Structures are given as C-alpha cells and as structure tokens.
C-alpha positions as CSV (number, residue, x, y, z in Angstrom):
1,X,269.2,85.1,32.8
2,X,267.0,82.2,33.4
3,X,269.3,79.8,31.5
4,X,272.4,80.5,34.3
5,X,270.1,80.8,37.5
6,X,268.6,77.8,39.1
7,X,265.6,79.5,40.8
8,X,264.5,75.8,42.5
9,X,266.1,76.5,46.0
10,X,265.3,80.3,45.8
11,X,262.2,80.1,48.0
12,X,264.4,77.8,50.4
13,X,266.9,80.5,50.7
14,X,264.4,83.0,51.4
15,X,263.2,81.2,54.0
16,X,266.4,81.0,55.9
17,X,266.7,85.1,55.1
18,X,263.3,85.1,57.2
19,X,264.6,83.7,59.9
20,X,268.2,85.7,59.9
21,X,265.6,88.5,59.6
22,X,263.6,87.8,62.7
23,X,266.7,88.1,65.2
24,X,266.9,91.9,64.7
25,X,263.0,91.8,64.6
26,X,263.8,90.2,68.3
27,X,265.9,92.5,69.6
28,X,263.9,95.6,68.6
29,X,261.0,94.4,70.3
30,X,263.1,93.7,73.0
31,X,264.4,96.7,73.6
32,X,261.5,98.9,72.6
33,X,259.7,97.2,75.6
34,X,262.8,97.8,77.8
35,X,262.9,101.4,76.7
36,X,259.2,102.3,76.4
37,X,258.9,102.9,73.2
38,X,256.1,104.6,71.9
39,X,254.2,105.3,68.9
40,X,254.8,103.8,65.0
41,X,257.2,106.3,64.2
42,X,259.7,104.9,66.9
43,X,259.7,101.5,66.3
44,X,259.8,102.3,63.2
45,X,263.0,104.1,63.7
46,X,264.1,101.1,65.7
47,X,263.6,98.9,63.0
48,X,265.4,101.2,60.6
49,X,268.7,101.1,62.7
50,X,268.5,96.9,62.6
51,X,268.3,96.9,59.1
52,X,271.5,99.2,59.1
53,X,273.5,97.1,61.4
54,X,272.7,93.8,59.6
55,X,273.5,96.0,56.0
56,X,277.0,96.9,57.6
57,X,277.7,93.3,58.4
58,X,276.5,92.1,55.2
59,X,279.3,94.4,53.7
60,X,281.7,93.7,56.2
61,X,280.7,89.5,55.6
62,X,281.0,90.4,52.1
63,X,284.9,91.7,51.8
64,X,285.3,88.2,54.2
65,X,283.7,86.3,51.0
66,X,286.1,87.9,48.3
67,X,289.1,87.8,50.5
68,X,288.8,84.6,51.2
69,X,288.6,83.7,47.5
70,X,284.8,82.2,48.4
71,X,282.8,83.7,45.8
72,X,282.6,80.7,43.7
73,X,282.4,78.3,46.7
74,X,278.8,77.8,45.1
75,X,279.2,77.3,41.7
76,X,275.7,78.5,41.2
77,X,272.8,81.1,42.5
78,X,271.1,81.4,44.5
79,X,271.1,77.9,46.0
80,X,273.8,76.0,45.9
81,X,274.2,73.1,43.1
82,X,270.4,73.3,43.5
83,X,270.2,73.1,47.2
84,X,269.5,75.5,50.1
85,X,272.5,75.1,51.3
86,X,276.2,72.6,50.9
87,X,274.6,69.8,53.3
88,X,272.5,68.8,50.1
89,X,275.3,68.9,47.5
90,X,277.7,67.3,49.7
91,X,278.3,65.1,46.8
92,X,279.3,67.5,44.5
93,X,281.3,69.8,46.4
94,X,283.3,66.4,47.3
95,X,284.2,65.8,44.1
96,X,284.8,69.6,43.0
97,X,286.7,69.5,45.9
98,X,289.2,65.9,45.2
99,X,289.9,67.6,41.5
100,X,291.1,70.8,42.5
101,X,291.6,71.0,46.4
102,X,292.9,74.2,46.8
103,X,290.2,75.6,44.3
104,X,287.3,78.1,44.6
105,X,284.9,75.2,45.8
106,X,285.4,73.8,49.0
107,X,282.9,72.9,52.0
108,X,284.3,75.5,53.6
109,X,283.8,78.0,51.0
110,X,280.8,76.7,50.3
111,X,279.3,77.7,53.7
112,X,280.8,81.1,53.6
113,X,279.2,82.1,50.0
114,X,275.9,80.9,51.1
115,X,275.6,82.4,54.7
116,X,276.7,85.5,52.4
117,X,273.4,84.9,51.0
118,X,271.6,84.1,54.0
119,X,272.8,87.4,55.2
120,X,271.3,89.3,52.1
121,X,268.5,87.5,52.4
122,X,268.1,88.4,55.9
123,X,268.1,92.4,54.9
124,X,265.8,91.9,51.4
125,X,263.4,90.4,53.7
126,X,263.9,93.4,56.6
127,X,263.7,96.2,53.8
128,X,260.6,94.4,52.3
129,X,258.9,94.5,55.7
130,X,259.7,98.3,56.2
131,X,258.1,99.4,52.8
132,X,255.0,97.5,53.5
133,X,254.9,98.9,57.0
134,X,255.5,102.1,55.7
135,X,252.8,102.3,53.5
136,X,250.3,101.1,55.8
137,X,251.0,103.5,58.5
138,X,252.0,106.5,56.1
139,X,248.8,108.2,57.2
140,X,249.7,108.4,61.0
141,X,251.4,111.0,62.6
142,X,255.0,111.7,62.2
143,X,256.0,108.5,59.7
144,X,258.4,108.2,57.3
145,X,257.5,108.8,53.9
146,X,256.9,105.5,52.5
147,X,258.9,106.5,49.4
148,X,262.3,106.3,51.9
149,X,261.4,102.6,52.3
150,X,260.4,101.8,48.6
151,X,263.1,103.0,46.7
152,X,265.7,101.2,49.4
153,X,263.6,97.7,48.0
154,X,264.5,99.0,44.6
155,X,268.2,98.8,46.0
156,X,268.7,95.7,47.4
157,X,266.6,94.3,44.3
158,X,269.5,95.5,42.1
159,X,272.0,94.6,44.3
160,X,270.7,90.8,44.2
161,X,271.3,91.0,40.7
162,X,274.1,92.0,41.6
163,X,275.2,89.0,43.8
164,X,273.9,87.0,41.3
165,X,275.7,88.1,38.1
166,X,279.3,88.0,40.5
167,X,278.7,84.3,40.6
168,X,277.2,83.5,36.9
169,X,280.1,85.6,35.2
170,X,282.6,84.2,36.9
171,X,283.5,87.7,39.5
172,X,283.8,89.6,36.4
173,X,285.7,92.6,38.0
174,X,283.4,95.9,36.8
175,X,280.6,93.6,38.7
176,X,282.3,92.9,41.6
177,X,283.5,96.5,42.3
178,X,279.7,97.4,41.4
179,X,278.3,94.9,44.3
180,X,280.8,96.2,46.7
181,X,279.9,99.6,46.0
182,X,276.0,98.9,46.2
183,X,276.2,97.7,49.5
184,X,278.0,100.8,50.0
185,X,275.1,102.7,48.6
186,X,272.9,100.6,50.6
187,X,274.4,101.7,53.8
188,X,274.1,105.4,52.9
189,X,270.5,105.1,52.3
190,X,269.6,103.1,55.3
191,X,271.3,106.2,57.3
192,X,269.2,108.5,55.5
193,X,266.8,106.7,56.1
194,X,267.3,106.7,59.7
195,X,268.6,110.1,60.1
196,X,265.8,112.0,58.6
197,X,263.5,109.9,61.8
198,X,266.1,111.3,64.2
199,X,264.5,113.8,66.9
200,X,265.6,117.9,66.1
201,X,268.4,119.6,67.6
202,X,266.6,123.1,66.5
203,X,270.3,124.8,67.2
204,X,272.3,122.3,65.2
205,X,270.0,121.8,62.9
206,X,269.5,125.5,61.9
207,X,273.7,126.0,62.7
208,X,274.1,123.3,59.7
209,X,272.0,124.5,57.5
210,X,273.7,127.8,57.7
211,X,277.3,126.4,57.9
212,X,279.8,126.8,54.7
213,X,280.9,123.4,55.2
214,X,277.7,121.4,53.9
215,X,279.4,121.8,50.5
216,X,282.6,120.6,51.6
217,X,281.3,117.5,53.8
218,X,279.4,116.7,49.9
219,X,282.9,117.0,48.4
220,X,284.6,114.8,50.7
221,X,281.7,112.2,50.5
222,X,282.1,112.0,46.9
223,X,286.1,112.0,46.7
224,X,285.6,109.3,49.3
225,X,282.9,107.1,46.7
226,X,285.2,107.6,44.2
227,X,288.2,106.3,46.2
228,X,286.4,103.3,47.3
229,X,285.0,102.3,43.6
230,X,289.1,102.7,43.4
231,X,289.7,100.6,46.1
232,X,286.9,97.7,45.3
233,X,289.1,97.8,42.1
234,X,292.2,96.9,43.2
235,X,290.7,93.9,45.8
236,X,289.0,92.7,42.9
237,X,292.2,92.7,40.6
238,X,294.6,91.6,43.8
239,X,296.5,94.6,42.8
240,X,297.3,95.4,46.3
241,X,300.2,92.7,46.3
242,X,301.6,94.9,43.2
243,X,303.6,96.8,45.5
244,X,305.2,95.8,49.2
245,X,306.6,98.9,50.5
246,X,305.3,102.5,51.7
247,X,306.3,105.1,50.5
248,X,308.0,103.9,47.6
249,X,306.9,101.2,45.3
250,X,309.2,97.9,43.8
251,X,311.8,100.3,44.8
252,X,310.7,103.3,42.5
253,X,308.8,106.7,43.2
254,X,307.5,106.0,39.7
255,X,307.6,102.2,38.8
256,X,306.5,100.9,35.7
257,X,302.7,101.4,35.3
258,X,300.4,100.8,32.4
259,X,297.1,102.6,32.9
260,X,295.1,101.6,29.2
261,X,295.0,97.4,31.0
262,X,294.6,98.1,34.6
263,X,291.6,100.4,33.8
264,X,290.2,98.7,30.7
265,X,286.9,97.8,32.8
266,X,285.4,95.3,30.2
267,X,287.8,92.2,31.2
268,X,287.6,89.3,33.0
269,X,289.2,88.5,36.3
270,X,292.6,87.9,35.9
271,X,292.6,88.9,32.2
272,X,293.5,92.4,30.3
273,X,290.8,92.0,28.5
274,X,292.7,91.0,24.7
275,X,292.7,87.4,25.5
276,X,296.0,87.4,27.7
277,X,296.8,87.6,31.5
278,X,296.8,91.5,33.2
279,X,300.9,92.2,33.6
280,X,302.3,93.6,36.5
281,X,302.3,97.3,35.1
282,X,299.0,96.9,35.2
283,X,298.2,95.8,38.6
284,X,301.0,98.6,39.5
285,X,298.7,101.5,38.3
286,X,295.8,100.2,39.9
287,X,297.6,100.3,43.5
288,X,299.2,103.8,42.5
289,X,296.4,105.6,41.4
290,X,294.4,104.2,44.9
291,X,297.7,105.1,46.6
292,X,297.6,108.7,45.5
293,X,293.7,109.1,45.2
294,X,293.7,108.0,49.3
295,X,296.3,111.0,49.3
296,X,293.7,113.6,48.3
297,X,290.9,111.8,50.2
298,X,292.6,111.8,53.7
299,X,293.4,115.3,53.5
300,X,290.4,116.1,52.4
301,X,288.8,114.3,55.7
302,X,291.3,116.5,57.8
303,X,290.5,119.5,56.7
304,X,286.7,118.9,57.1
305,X,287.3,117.9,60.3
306,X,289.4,120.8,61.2
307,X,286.4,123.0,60.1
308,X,283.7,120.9,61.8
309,X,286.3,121.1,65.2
310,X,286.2,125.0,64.7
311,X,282.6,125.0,64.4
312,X,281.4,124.5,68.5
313,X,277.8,122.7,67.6
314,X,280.0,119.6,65.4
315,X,283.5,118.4,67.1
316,X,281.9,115.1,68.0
317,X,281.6,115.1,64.1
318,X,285.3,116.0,63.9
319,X,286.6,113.5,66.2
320,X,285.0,110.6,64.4
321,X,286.0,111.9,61.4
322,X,289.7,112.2,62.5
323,X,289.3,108.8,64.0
324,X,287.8,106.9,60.6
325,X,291.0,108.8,58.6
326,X,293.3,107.6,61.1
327,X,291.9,104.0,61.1
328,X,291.9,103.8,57.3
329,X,295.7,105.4,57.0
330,X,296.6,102.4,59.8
331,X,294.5,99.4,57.5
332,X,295.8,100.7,54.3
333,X,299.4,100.6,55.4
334,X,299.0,97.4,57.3
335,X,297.8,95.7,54.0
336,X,300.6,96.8,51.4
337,X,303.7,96.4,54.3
338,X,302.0,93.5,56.3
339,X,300.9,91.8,52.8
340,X,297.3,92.2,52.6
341,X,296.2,90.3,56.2
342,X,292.7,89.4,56.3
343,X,291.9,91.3,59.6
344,X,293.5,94.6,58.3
345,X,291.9,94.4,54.9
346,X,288.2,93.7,56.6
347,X,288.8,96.6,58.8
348,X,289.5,98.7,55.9
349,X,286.5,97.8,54.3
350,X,284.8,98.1,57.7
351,X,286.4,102.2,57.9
352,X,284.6,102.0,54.4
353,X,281.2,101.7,55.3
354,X,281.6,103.3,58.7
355,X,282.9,106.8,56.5
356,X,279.6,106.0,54.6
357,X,277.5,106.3,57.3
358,X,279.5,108.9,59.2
359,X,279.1,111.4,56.4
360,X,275.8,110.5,55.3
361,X,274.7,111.0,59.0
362,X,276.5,114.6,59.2
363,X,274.8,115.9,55.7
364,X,271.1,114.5,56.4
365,X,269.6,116.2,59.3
366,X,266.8,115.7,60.6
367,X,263.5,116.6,59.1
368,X,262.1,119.8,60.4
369,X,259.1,118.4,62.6
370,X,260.4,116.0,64.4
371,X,258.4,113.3,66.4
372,X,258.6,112.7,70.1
373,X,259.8,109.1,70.6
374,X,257.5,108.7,73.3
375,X,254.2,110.5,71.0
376,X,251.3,108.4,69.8
C-alpha cells in the first residue's frame, strides 16, 4: 500500500478533520448547557447523536461524490497531489484539467473529493474521541460500555481503507459498493450505539421484547442490506440508465439480460471483467434484479409496518416506516423515468441510511437500567 499512498499531507488532512470535528463538539456543549445536562452518561449520549448526524452526511456527501463523477477529482490519497487540499496543486489540476476538460479531475471536483475527506476525517476524529472518553469514564455510573465505542474505531478504520483503495484502484466497483455499504454499517452502529444510552420505556421495552415481530423487523433489515449492496451496485455500474421506463423495460417485461457480466464482481469499472467493455445485457440485469429485489423489500416494509400499526405501543414506528417506503418508491421511480437527477438519486441514498437508522433504532432497545439524564 505504501507505494500508491502519499502519506505526506495525511497529518494536514487530519488536522482539518479536527476542526470539522469541533463544530458538533460546539453545538453539544451548547445545547447541553441550554438543556442542563447532567452527568457523563448524557453528554455522552449527546455526543453520540453528533457523531451520527455528521456519519449520515458523510454518506449522503458521499453518493454527491460518486454521482457527480468526483471520486478521482484527486488523483491521489489522502491529500491531494501531495497537498492538503487543490489550493496547493493548483498547478497540476490545471493541466490535468486543459488535457481532458470534461475528465474526472477538475478544481471543482477536486474540492468535492477532498471535503469528502475532510468530512471523514471529521467523524474518525469524533469516534476516536468517544473511545478514549469511554474508557476513561467506564467506571462511572450508568456509561456506555467502552467496547460500543472501540469496535465503531475499528469501523471507520476499515472504512478509510476503504476510501482509500476507491481512489488507488481506480473506483474498482466491488470497492465502491463495499464503501457505500460501510458507511451504511457505520450508521447502524452509531444508532446502536445511541439507542442502547436511550432512557427506558419499561412498557415498550418489555411489549418488544415479547412482540412476534422482532424477527420480522431483523428480516426486513437484512432484505433491506441486501437491496442496498444491490443498489450501490447498479450506481457504481451506471446501470440505472439501462432502462428508462416503469414498469416495463426497453419496451420488454423481459429484455435481454446477461447475469454471468453484470454480477462477475472481480472487474473494473466499466469493464466485464475479460478485458472488454460491460454490454448493455449486462447493465440490464443489474437494474432488473434491483428492480425486483426493491419489489420484495417494499412489501416487506408494509407488512412490518402493518404489524407494528396493529401493535398500540409502535405506530410512530409504523408511520415512519410507511413514510421511508413511500419516499424510496417516489426516488427510485423519479431516477429511472426522470433519468437519474442528482436530487432524486441523493434522496434515495438519503431514504437509505435513514431505513438504516429507523430499523436499527426499532430492534435495539434500550438497555435495562437506564440512566436519568439529569443523574450524576
């Protein structure tokens, strides 16, 4: 790895992560002091929920960075041509920029890949601060387990490997649709993470634990992973331009569709992987098989819903989860008929996360002790 990183602007970049990292810092202390918060477990908490927020915009920032074909608007990682940031390789990007001017490195881009990283930086250096924290105040009353904290560092550790092997090989699909579904991952555990610090609702609490539909809510969480890997898949491969109608497809029910090249995973971008360039079968059953997966998935998210709605302790539950259906139905539709906007396909991606956290938040309750926000 050391041969296609250039680690020289690495503590640079860092640095500017600290200081994207010390506006949520900011406005937790802010509004602790506005709300009274007391005790370490609380700010705690409050710190917790930050470093969710800035994870969901991260991802959010992060579809913005593919769509917009800026990925490679630094040709290198995790500076950019060896500097902190494209007003130190003005130079180069200039003359990357007069050879191919429409091409993957612009100043434009440029400043969109690397406040990517600033952003990423920005949440490395929050998570890092909440699993030192947590293990020097794992001994008082009421505080997360410092093992929550620590193994979220082990995430966002892989997933800046993760950012960095997108750039260095070139956004090598399989790795793209890996990072996109880390900071998936990273979302759910921040929730967790969260969630489990959330004060107890003895009635729901003990209703859930008895409900049926914990089993189901797990199912529909995992049909939902499973559609979005599918869905990172066809962003990565541009396959959602491989059909422009709903609910038919060049015309056809069944077009043409070769499975073996759009799911051969060990093949460059644009390629199928024996040397020539993916053919439109195989960008047709990508779409289709996200086309029919999101079939299952959203019926699946009704009939949870339906159960949670008949259950009388979780139809807040069921209206957000009827809502997060209905607004990734309306963002998937927009982006095949409306040819893949860039508003409709970040607000799928945003629906993404936001079922992430949704479901995650509904099947982690909250521990059974629970601290008083206002306890020392």
């Amino acid at each position: 790895m050391g041969g296609w990183i250039d680690w020289n602007p690495a503590l640079e970049v860092a640095l500017v992560g600290a200081l994207v990292a010390l506006l949520p810092l900011l406005w937790v202390l802010v509004k602790g002091r506005r709300e009274g918060l007391q005790g370490w477990p609380a700010w705690q908490r409050a710190l917790t929920l930050a470093t969710l927020f800035l994870t969901l915009d991260l991802v959010v920032f992060g579809a913005f960075t593919r769509l917009t074909d800026s990925g490679l608007g630094c040709p290198d990682w995790p500076g950019c041509y060896g500097h902190h940031s494209p007003v130190g390789a003005r130079s180069l990007i200039d003359q990357a920029q007069a050879l191919l001017p429409s091409g993957p490195i612009t100043h434009g881009k440029a400043w969109i890949e690397m406040i990517h990283r600033y952003l990423a930086s920005g949440v490395g250096a929050l998570i890092a601060g909440l699993m030192v924290a947590a293990w020097w105040g794992r001994r008082r009353i009421g505080s997360l387990s410092p093992w929550w904290p620590t193994l979220t560092f082990v995430w966002v550790c892989a997933q800046g490997a993760f950012g960095a092997f997108t750039v260095t090989l070139k956004l090598y699909p399989l790795v793209v649709t890996g990072h996109l579904l880390g900071g998936l991952l990273g979302v759910g555990l921040l929730t967790a993470q969260a969630r489990v610090m959330d004060a107890a609702n003895p009635t729901r609490t003990g209703a859930w634990r008895r409900s049926s539909l914990r089993a189901w809510a797990l199912a529909v969480l995992v049909l939902a992973v499973v559609q979005m890997a599918l869905g990172g898949w066809v962003s990565t491969n541009s396959a959602v331009l491989a059909c422009s109608e709903v609910p038919l497809c060049q015309g056809q029910w069944w077009p043409a569709m070769d499975f073996e090249t759009g799911f051969r995973l060990l093949r460059p971008l644009g390629g199928d992987g024996l040397g020539a360039q993916i053919t439109l079968a195989g960008l047709t059953a990508i779409h289709m098989v996200h086309r029919l997966a999101a079939v299952v998935v959203l019926l699946a998210m009704v009939a949870l819903a339906w159960g949670l709605w008949r259950a009388r302790h979780w139809r807040r539950e069921a209206v957000g989860l009827w809502a997060l259906a209905t607004w990734q139905l309306l963002t998937g539709l927009s982006n095949v008929v409306l040819g893949w906007p860039l508003v409709a396909a970040l607000g799928h991606t945003l629906g993404a996360a936001l079922l992430v956290w949704w479901l995650v938040r509904l099947l982690v309750q909250p521990r059974a002790a629970p601290f008083s926000p206002r306890s020392s």
